[in-house]
Short mmCIF file of N, CA, C and O in Angstrom, two decimals:
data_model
loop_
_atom_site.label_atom_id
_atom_site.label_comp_id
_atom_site.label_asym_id
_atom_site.label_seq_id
_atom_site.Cartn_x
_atom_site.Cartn_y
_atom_site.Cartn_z
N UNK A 1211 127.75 142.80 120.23
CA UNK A 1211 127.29 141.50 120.66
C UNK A 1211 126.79 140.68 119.46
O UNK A 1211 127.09 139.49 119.41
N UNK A 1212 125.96 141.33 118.37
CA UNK A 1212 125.09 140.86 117.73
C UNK A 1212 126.44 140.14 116.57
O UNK A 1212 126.25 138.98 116.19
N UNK A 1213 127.83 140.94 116.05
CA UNK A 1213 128.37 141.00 115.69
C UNK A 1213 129.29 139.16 115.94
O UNK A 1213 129.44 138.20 115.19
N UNK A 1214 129.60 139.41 117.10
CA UNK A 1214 130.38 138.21 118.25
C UNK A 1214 129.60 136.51 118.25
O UNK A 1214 129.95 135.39 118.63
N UNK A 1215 128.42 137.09 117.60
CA UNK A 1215 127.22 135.95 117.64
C UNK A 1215 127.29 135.49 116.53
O UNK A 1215 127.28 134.27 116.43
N UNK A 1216 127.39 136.36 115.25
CA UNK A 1216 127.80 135.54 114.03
C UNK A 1216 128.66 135.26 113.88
O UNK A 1216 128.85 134.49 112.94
N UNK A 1217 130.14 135.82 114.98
CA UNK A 1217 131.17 135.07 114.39
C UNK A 1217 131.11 133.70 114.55
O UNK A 1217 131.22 132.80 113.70
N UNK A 1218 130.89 133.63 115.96
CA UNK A 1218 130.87 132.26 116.35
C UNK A 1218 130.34 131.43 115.66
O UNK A 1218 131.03 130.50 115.25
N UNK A 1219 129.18 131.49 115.38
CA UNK A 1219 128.14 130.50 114.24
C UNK A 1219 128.99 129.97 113.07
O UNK A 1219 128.97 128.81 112.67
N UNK A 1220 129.82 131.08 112.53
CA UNK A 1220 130.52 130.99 111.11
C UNK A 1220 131.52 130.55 111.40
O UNK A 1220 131.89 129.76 110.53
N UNK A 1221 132.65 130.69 112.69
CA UNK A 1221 134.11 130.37 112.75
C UNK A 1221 133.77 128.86 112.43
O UNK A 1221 133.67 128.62 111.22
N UNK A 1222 133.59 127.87 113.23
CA UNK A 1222 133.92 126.67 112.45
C UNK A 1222 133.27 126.10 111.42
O UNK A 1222 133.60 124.99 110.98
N UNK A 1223 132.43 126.70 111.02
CA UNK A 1223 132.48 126.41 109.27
C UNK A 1223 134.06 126.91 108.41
O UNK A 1223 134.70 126.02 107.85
N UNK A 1224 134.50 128.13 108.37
CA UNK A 1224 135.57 128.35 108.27
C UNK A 1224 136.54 127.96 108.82
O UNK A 1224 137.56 128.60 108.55
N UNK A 1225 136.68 126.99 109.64
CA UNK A 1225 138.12 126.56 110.42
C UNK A 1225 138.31 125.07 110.12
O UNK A 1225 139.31 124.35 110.21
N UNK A 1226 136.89 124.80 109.69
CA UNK A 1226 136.83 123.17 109.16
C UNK A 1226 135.52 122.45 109.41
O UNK A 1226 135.54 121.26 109.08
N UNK A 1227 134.64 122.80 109.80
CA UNK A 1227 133.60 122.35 109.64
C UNK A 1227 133.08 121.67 108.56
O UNK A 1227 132.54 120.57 108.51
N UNK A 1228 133.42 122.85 107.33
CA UNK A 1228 133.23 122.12 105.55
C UNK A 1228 134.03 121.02 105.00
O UNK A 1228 133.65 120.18 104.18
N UNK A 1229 135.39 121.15 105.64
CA UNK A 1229 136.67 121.03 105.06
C UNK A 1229 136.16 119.06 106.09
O UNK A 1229 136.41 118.12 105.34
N UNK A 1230 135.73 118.73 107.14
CA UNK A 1230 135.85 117.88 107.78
C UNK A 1230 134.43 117.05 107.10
O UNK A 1230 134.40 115.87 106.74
N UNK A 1231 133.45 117.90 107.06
CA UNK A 1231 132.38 117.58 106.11
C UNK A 1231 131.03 116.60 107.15
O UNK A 1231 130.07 115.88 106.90
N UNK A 1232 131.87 117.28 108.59
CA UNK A 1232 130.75 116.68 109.99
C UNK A 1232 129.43 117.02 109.67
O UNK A 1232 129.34 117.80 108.72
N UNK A 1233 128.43 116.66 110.17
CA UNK A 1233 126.82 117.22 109.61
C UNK A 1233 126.44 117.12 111.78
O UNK A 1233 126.99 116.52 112.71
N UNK A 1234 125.59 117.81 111.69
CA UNK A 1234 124.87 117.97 113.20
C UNK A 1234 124.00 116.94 113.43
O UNK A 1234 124.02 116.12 112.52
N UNK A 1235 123.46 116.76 114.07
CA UNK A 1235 122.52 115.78 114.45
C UNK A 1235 121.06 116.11 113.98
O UNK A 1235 120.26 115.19 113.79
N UNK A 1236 120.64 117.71 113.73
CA UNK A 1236 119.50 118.15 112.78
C UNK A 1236 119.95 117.46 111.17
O UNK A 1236 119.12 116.91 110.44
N UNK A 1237 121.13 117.59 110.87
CA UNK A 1237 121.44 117.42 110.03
C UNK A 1237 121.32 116.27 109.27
O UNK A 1237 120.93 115.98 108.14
N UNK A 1238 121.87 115.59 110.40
CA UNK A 1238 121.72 113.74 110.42
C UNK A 1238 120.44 113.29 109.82
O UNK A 1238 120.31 112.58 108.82
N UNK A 1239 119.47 113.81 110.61
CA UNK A 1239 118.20 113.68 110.76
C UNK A 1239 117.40 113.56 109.63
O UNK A 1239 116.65 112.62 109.34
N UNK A 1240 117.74 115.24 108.64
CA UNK A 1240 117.29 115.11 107.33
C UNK A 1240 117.82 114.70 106.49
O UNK A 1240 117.37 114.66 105.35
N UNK A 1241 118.68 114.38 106.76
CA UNK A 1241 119.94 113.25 105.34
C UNK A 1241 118.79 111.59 105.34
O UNK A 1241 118.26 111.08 104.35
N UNK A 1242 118.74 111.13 106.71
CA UNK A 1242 118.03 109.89 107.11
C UNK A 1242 116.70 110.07 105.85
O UNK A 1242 116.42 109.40 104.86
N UNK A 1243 116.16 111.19 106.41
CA UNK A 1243 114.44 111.42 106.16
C UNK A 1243 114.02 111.30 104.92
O UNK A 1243 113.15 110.55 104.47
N UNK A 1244 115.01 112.42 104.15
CA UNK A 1244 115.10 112.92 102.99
C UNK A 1244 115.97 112.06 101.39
O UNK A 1244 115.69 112.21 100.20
N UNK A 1245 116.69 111.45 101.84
CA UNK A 1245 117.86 111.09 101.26
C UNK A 1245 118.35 109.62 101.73
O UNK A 1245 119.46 109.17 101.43
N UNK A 1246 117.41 108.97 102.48
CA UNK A 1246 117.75 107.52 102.86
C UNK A 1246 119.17 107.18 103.61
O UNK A 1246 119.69 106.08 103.71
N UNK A 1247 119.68 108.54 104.14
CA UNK A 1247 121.32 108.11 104.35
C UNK A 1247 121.15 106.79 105.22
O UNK A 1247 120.06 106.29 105.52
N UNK A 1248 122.48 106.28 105.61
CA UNK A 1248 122.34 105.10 105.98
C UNK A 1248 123.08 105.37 107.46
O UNK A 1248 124.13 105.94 107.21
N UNK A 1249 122.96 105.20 108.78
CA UNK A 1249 123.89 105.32 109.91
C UNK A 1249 124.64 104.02 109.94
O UNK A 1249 124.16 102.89 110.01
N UNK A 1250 126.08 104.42 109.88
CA UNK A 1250 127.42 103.37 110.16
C UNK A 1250 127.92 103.77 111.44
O UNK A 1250 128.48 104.85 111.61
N UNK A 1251 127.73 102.86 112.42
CA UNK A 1251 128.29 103.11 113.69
C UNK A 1251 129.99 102.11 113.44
O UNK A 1251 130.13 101.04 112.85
N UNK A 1252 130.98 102.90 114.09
CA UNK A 1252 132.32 102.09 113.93
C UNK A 1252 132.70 101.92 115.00
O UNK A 1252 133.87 101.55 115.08
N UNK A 1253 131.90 102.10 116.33
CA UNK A 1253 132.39 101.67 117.42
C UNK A 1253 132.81 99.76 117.56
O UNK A 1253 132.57 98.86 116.76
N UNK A 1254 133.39 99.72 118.66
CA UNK A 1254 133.96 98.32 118.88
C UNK A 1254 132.13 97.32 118.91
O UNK A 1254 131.05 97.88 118.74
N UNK A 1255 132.25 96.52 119.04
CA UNK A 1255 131.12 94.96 119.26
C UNK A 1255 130.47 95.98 120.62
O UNK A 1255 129.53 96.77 120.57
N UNK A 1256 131.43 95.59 121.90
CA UNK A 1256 131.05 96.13 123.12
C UNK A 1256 130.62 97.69 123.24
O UNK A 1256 129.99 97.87 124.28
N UNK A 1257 130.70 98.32 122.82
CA UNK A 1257 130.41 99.77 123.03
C UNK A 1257 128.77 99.83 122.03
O UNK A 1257 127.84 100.44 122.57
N UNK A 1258 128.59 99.37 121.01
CA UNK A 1258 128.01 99.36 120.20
C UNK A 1258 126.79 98.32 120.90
O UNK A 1258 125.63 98.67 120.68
N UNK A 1259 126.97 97.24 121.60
CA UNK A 1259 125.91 96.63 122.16
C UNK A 1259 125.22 97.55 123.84
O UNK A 1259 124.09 97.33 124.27
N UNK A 1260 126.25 98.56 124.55
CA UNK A 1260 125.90 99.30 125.39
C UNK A 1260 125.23 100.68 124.97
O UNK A 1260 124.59 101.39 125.75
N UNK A 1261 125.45 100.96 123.66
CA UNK A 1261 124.39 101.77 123.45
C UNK A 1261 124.51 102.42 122.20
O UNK A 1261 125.50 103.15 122.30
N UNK A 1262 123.84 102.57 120.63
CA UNK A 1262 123.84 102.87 119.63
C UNK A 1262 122.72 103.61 119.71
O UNK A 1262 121.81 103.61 120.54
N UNK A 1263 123.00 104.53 118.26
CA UNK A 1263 121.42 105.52 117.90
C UNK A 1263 120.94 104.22 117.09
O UNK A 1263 121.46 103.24 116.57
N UNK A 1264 119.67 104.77 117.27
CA UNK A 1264 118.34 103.54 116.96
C UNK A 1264 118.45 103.54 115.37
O UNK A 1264 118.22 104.57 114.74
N UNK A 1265 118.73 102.62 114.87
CA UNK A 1265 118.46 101.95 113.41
C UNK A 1265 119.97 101.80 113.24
O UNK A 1265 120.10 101.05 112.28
N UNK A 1266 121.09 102.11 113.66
CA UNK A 1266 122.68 102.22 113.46
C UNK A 1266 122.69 100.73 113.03
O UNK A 1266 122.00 99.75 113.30
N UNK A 1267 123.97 101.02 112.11
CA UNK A 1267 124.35 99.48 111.16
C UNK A 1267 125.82 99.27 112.16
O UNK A 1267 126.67 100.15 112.17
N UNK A 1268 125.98 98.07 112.93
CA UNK A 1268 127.18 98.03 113.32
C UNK A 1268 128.72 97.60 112.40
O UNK A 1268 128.95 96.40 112.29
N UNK A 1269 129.60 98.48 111.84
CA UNK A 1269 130.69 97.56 111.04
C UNK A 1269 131.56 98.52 112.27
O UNK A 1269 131.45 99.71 112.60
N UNK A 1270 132.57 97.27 112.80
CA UNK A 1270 133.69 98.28 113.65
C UNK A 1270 134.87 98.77 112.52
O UNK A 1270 135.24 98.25 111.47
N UNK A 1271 135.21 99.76 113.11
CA UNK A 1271 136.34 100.87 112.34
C UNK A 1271 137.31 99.91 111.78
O UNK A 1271 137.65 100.19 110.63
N UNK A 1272 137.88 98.80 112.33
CA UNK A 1272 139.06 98.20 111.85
C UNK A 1272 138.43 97.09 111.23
O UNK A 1272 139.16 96.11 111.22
N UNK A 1273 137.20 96.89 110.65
CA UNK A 1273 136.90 96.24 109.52
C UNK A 1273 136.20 96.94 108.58
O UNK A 1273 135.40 96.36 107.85
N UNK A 1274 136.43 98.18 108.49
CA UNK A 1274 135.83 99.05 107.49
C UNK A 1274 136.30 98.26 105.83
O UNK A 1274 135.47 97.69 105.12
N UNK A 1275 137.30 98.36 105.58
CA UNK A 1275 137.51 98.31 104.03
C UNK A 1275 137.49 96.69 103.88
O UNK A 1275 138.41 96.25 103.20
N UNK A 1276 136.79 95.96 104.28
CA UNK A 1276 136.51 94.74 104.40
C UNK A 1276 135.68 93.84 104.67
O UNK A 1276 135.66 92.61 104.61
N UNK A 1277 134.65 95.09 105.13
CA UNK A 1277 133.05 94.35 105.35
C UNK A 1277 132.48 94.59 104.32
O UNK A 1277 132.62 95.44 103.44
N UNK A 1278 131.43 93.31 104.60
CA UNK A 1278 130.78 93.03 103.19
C UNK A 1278 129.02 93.45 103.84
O UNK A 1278 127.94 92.96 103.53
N UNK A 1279 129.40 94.62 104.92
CA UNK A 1279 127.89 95.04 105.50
C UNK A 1279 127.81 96.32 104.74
O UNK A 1279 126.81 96.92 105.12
N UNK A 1280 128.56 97.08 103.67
CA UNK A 1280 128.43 98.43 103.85
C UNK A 1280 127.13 98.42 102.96
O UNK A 1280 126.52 97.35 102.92
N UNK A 1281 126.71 99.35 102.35
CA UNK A 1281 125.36 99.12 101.53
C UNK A 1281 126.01 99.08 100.06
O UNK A 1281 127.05 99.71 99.85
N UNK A 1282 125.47 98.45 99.18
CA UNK A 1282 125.70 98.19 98.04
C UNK A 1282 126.19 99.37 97.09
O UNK A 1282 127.27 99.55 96.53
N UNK A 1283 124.92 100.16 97.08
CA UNK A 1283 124.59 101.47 96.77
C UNK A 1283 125.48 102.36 96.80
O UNK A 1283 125.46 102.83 97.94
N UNK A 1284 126.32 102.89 96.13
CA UNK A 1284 127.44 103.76 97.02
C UNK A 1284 127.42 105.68 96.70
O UNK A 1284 128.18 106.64 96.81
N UNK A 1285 126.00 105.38 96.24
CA UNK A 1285 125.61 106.83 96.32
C UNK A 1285 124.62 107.57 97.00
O UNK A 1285 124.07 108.61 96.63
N UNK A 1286 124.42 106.80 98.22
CA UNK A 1286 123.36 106.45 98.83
C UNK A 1286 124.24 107.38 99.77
O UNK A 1286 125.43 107.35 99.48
N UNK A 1287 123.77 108.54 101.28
CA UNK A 1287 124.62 109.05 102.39
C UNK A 1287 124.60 108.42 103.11
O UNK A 1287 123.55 107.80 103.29
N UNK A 1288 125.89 108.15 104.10
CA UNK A 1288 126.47 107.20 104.90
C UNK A 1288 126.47 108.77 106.21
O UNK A 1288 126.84 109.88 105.86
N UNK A 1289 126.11 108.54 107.28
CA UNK A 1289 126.33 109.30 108.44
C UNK A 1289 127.86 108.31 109.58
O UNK A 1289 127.74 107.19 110.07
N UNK A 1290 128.52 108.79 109.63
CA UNK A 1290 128.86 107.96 110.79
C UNK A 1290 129.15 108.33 111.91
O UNK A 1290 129.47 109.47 112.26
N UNK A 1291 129.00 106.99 112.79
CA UNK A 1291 128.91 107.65 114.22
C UNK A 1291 129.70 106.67 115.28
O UNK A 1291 129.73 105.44 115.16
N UNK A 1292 130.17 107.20 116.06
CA UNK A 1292 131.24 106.48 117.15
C UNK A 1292 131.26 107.08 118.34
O UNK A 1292 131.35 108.25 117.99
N UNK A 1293 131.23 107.08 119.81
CA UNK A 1293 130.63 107.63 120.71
C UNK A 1293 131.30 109.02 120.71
O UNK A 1293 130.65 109.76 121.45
N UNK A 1294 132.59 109.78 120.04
CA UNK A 1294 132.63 111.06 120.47
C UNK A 1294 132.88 111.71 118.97
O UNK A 1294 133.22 112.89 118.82
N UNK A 1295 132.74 111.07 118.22
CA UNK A 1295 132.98 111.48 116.66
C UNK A 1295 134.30 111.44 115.75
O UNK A 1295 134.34 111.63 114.53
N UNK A 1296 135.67 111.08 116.82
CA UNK A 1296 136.87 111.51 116.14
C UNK A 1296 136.95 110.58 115.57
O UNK A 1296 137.13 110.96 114.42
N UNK A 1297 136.95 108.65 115.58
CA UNK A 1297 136.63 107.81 114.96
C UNK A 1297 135.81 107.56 113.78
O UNK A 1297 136.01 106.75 112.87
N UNK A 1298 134.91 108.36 113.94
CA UNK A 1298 133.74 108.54 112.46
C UNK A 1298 134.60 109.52 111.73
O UNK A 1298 134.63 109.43 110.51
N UNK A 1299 135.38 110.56 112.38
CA UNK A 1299 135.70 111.48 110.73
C UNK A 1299 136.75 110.86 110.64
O UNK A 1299 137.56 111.57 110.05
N UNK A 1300 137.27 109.66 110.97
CA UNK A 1300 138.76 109.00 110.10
C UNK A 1300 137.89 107.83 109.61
O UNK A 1300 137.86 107.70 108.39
N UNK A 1301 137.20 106.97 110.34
CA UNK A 1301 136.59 106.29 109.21
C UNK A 1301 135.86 106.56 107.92
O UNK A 1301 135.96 105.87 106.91
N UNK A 1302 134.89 107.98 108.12
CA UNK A 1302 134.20 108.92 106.65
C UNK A 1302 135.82 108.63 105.82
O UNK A 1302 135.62 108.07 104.74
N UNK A 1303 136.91 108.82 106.01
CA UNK A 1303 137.61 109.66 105.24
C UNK A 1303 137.64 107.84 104.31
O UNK A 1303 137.21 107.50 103.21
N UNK A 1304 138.17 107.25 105.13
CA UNK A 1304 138.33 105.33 104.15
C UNK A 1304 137.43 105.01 103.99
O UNK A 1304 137.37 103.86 103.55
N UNK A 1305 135.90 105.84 104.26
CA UNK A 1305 134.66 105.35 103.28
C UNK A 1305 134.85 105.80 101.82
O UNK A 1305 134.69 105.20 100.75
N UNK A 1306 135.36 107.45 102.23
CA UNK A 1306 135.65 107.80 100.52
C UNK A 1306 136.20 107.63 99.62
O UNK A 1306 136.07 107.98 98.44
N UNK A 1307 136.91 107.03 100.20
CA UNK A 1307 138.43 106.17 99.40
C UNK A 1307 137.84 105.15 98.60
O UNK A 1307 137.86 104.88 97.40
N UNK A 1308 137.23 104.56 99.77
CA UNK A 1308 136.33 102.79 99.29
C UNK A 1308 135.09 103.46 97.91
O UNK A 1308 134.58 102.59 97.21
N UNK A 1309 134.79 104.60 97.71
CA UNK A 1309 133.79 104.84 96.94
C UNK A 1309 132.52 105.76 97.43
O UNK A 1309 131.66 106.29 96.73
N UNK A 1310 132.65 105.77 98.40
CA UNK A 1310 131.54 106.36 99.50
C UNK A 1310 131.43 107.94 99.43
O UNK A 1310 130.66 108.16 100.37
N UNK A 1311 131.64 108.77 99.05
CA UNK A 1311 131.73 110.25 98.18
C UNK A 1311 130.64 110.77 99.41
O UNK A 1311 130.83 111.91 99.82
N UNK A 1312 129.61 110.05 99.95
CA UNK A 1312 128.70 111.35 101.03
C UNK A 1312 128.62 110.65 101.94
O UNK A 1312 127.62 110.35 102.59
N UNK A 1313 129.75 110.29 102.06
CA UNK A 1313 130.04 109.88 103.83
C UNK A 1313 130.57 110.33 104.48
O UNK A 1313 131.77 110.24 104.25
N UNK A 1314 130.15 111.24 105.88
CA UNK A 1314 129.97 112.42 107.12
C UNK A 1314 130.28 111.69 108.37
O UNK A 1314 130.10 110.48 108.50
N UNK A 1315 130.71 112.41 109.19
CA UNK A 1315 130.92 111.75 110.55
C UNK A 1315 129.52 112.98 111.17
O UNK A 1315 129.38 114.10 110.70
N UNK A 1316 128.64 112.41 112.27
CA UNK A 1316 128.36 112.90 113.11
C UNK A 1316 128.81 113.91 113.82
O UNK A 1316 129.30 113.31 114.78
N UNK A 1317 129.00 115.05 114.02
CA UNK A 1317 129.86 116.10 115.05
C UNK A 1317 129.01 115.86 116.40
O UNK A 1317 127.82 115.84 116.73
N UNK A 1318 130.12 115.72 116.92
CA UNK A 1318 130.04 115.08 118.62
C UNK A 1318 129.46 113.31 118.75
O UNK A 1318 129.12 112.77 119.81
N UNK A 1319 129.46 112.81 117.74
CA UNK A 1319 129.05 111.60 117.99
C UNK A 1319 127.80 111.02 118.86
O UNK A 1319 126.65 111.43 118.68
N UNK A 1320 128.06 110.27 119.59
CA UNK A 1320 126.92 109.29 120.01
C UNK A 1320 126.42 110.24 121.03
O UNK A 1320 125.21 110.33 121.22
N UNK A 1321 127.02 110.76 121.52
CA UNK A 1321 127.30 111.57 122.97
C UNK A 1321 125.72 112.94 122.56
O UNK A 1321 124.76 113.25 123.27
N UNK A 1322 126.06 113.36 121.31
CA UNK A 1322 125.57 114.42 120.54
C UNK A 1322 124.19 113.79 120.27
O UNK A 1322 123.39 114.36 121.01
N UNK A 1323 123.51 112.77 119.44
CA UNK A 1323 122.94 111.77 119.78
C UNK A 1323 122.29 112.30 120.44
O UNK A 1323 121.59 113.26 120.12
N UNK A 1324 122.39 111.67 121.78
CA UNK A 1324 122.01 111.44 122.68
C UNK A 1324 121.37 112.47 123.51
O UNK A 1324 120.42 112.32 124.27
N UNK A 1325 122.27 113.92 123.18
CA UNK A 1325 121.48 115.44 123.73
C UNK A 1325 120.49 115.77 122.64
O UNK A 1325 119.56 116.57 122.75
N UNK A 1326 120.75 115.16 121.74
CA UNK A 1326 119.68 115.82 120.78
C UNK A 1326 117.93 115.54 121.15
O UNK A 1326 116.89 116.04 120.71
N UNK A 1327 118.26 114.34 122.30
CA UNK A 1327 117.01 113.08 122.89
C UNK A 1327 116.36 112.36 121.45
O UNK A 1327 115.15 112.29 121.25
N UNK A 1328 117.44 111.82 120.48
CA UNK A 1328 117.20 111.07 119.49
C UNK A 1328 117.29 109.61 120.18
O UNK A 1328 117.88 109.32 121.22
N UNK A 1329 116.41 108.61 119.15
CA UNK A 1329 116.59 107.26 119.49
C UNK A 1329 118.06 106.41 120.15
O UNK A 1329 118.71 105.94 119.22
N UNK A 1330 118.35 106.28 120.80
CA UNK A 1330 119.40 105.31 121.25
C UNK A 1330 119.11 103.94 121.90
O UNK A 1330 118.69 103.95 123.05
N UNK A 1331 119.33 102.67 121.22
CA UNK A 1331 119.14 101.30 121.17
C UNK A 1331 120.61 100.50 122.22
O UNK A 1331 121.73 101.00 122.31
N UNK A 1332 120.25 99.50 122.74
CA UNK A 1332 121.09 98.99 123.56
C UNK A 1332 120.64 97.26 122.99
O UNK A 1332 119.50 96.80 122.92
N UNK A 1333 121.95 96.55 122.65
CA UNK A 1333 122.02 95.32 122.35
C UNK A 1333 121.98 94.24 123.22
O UNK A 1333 123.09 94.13 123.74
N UNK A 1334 121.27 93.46 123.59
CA UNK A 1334 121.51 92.40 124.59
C UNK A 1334 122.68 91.39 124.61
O UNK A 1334 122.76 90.55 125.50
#
């Protein structure tokens, strides 16, 4: 049993966990705390005004390499987040491109968030 318990823990680090470079929502947390990361939400206008984690910077995914919101700083960690995460690890990937070297998608996204009972903000 005890055996079956570490695999699990370890399989997706080994299957891609590293390789995808997702961080958890503990994770999130101390990147924020520790390290000033910055949260990039890439959801659409509408999804993003029905409900974001609290302090989230809104740039949507299809104006990534073209907003002039990202932070200056580009060594600064970027978390990103989109309500189920598969959007944040393709946008992380054209943050890195753009210069962005510690930019992470959220694993499980907003959704993840949200079980963690972290801040979540709603836009009027």
């Amino acid at each position: 049993m005890a055996i079956l318990s570490g695999a699990l823990l370890i399989w997706p680090r080994l299957r891609g966990g590293s390789g995808s470079g997702a961080v958890t929502t503990a994770e999130a947390v101390q990147l924020i705390n520790r390290e000033r990361a910055v949260l990039v939400d890439v959801s659409e206008p509408a999804e993003y005004a029905a409900g974001h984690a609290g302090g989230s910077k809104n740039i949507p995914f299809g104006t990534l390499e073209t907003s002039g919101d990202l932070p200056k700083n580009k060594a600064l960690p970027l978390v990103v987040v989109c309500p189920t995460g598969a959007r944040a690890a393709r946008a992380a990937g054209i943050l890195k491109k753009l210069g962005f070297e510690k930019a992470r998608p959220l694993a499980g996204g907003l959704r993840a968030w949200r079980e963690a009972n972290l801040p979540v903000e709603k836009s009027a």
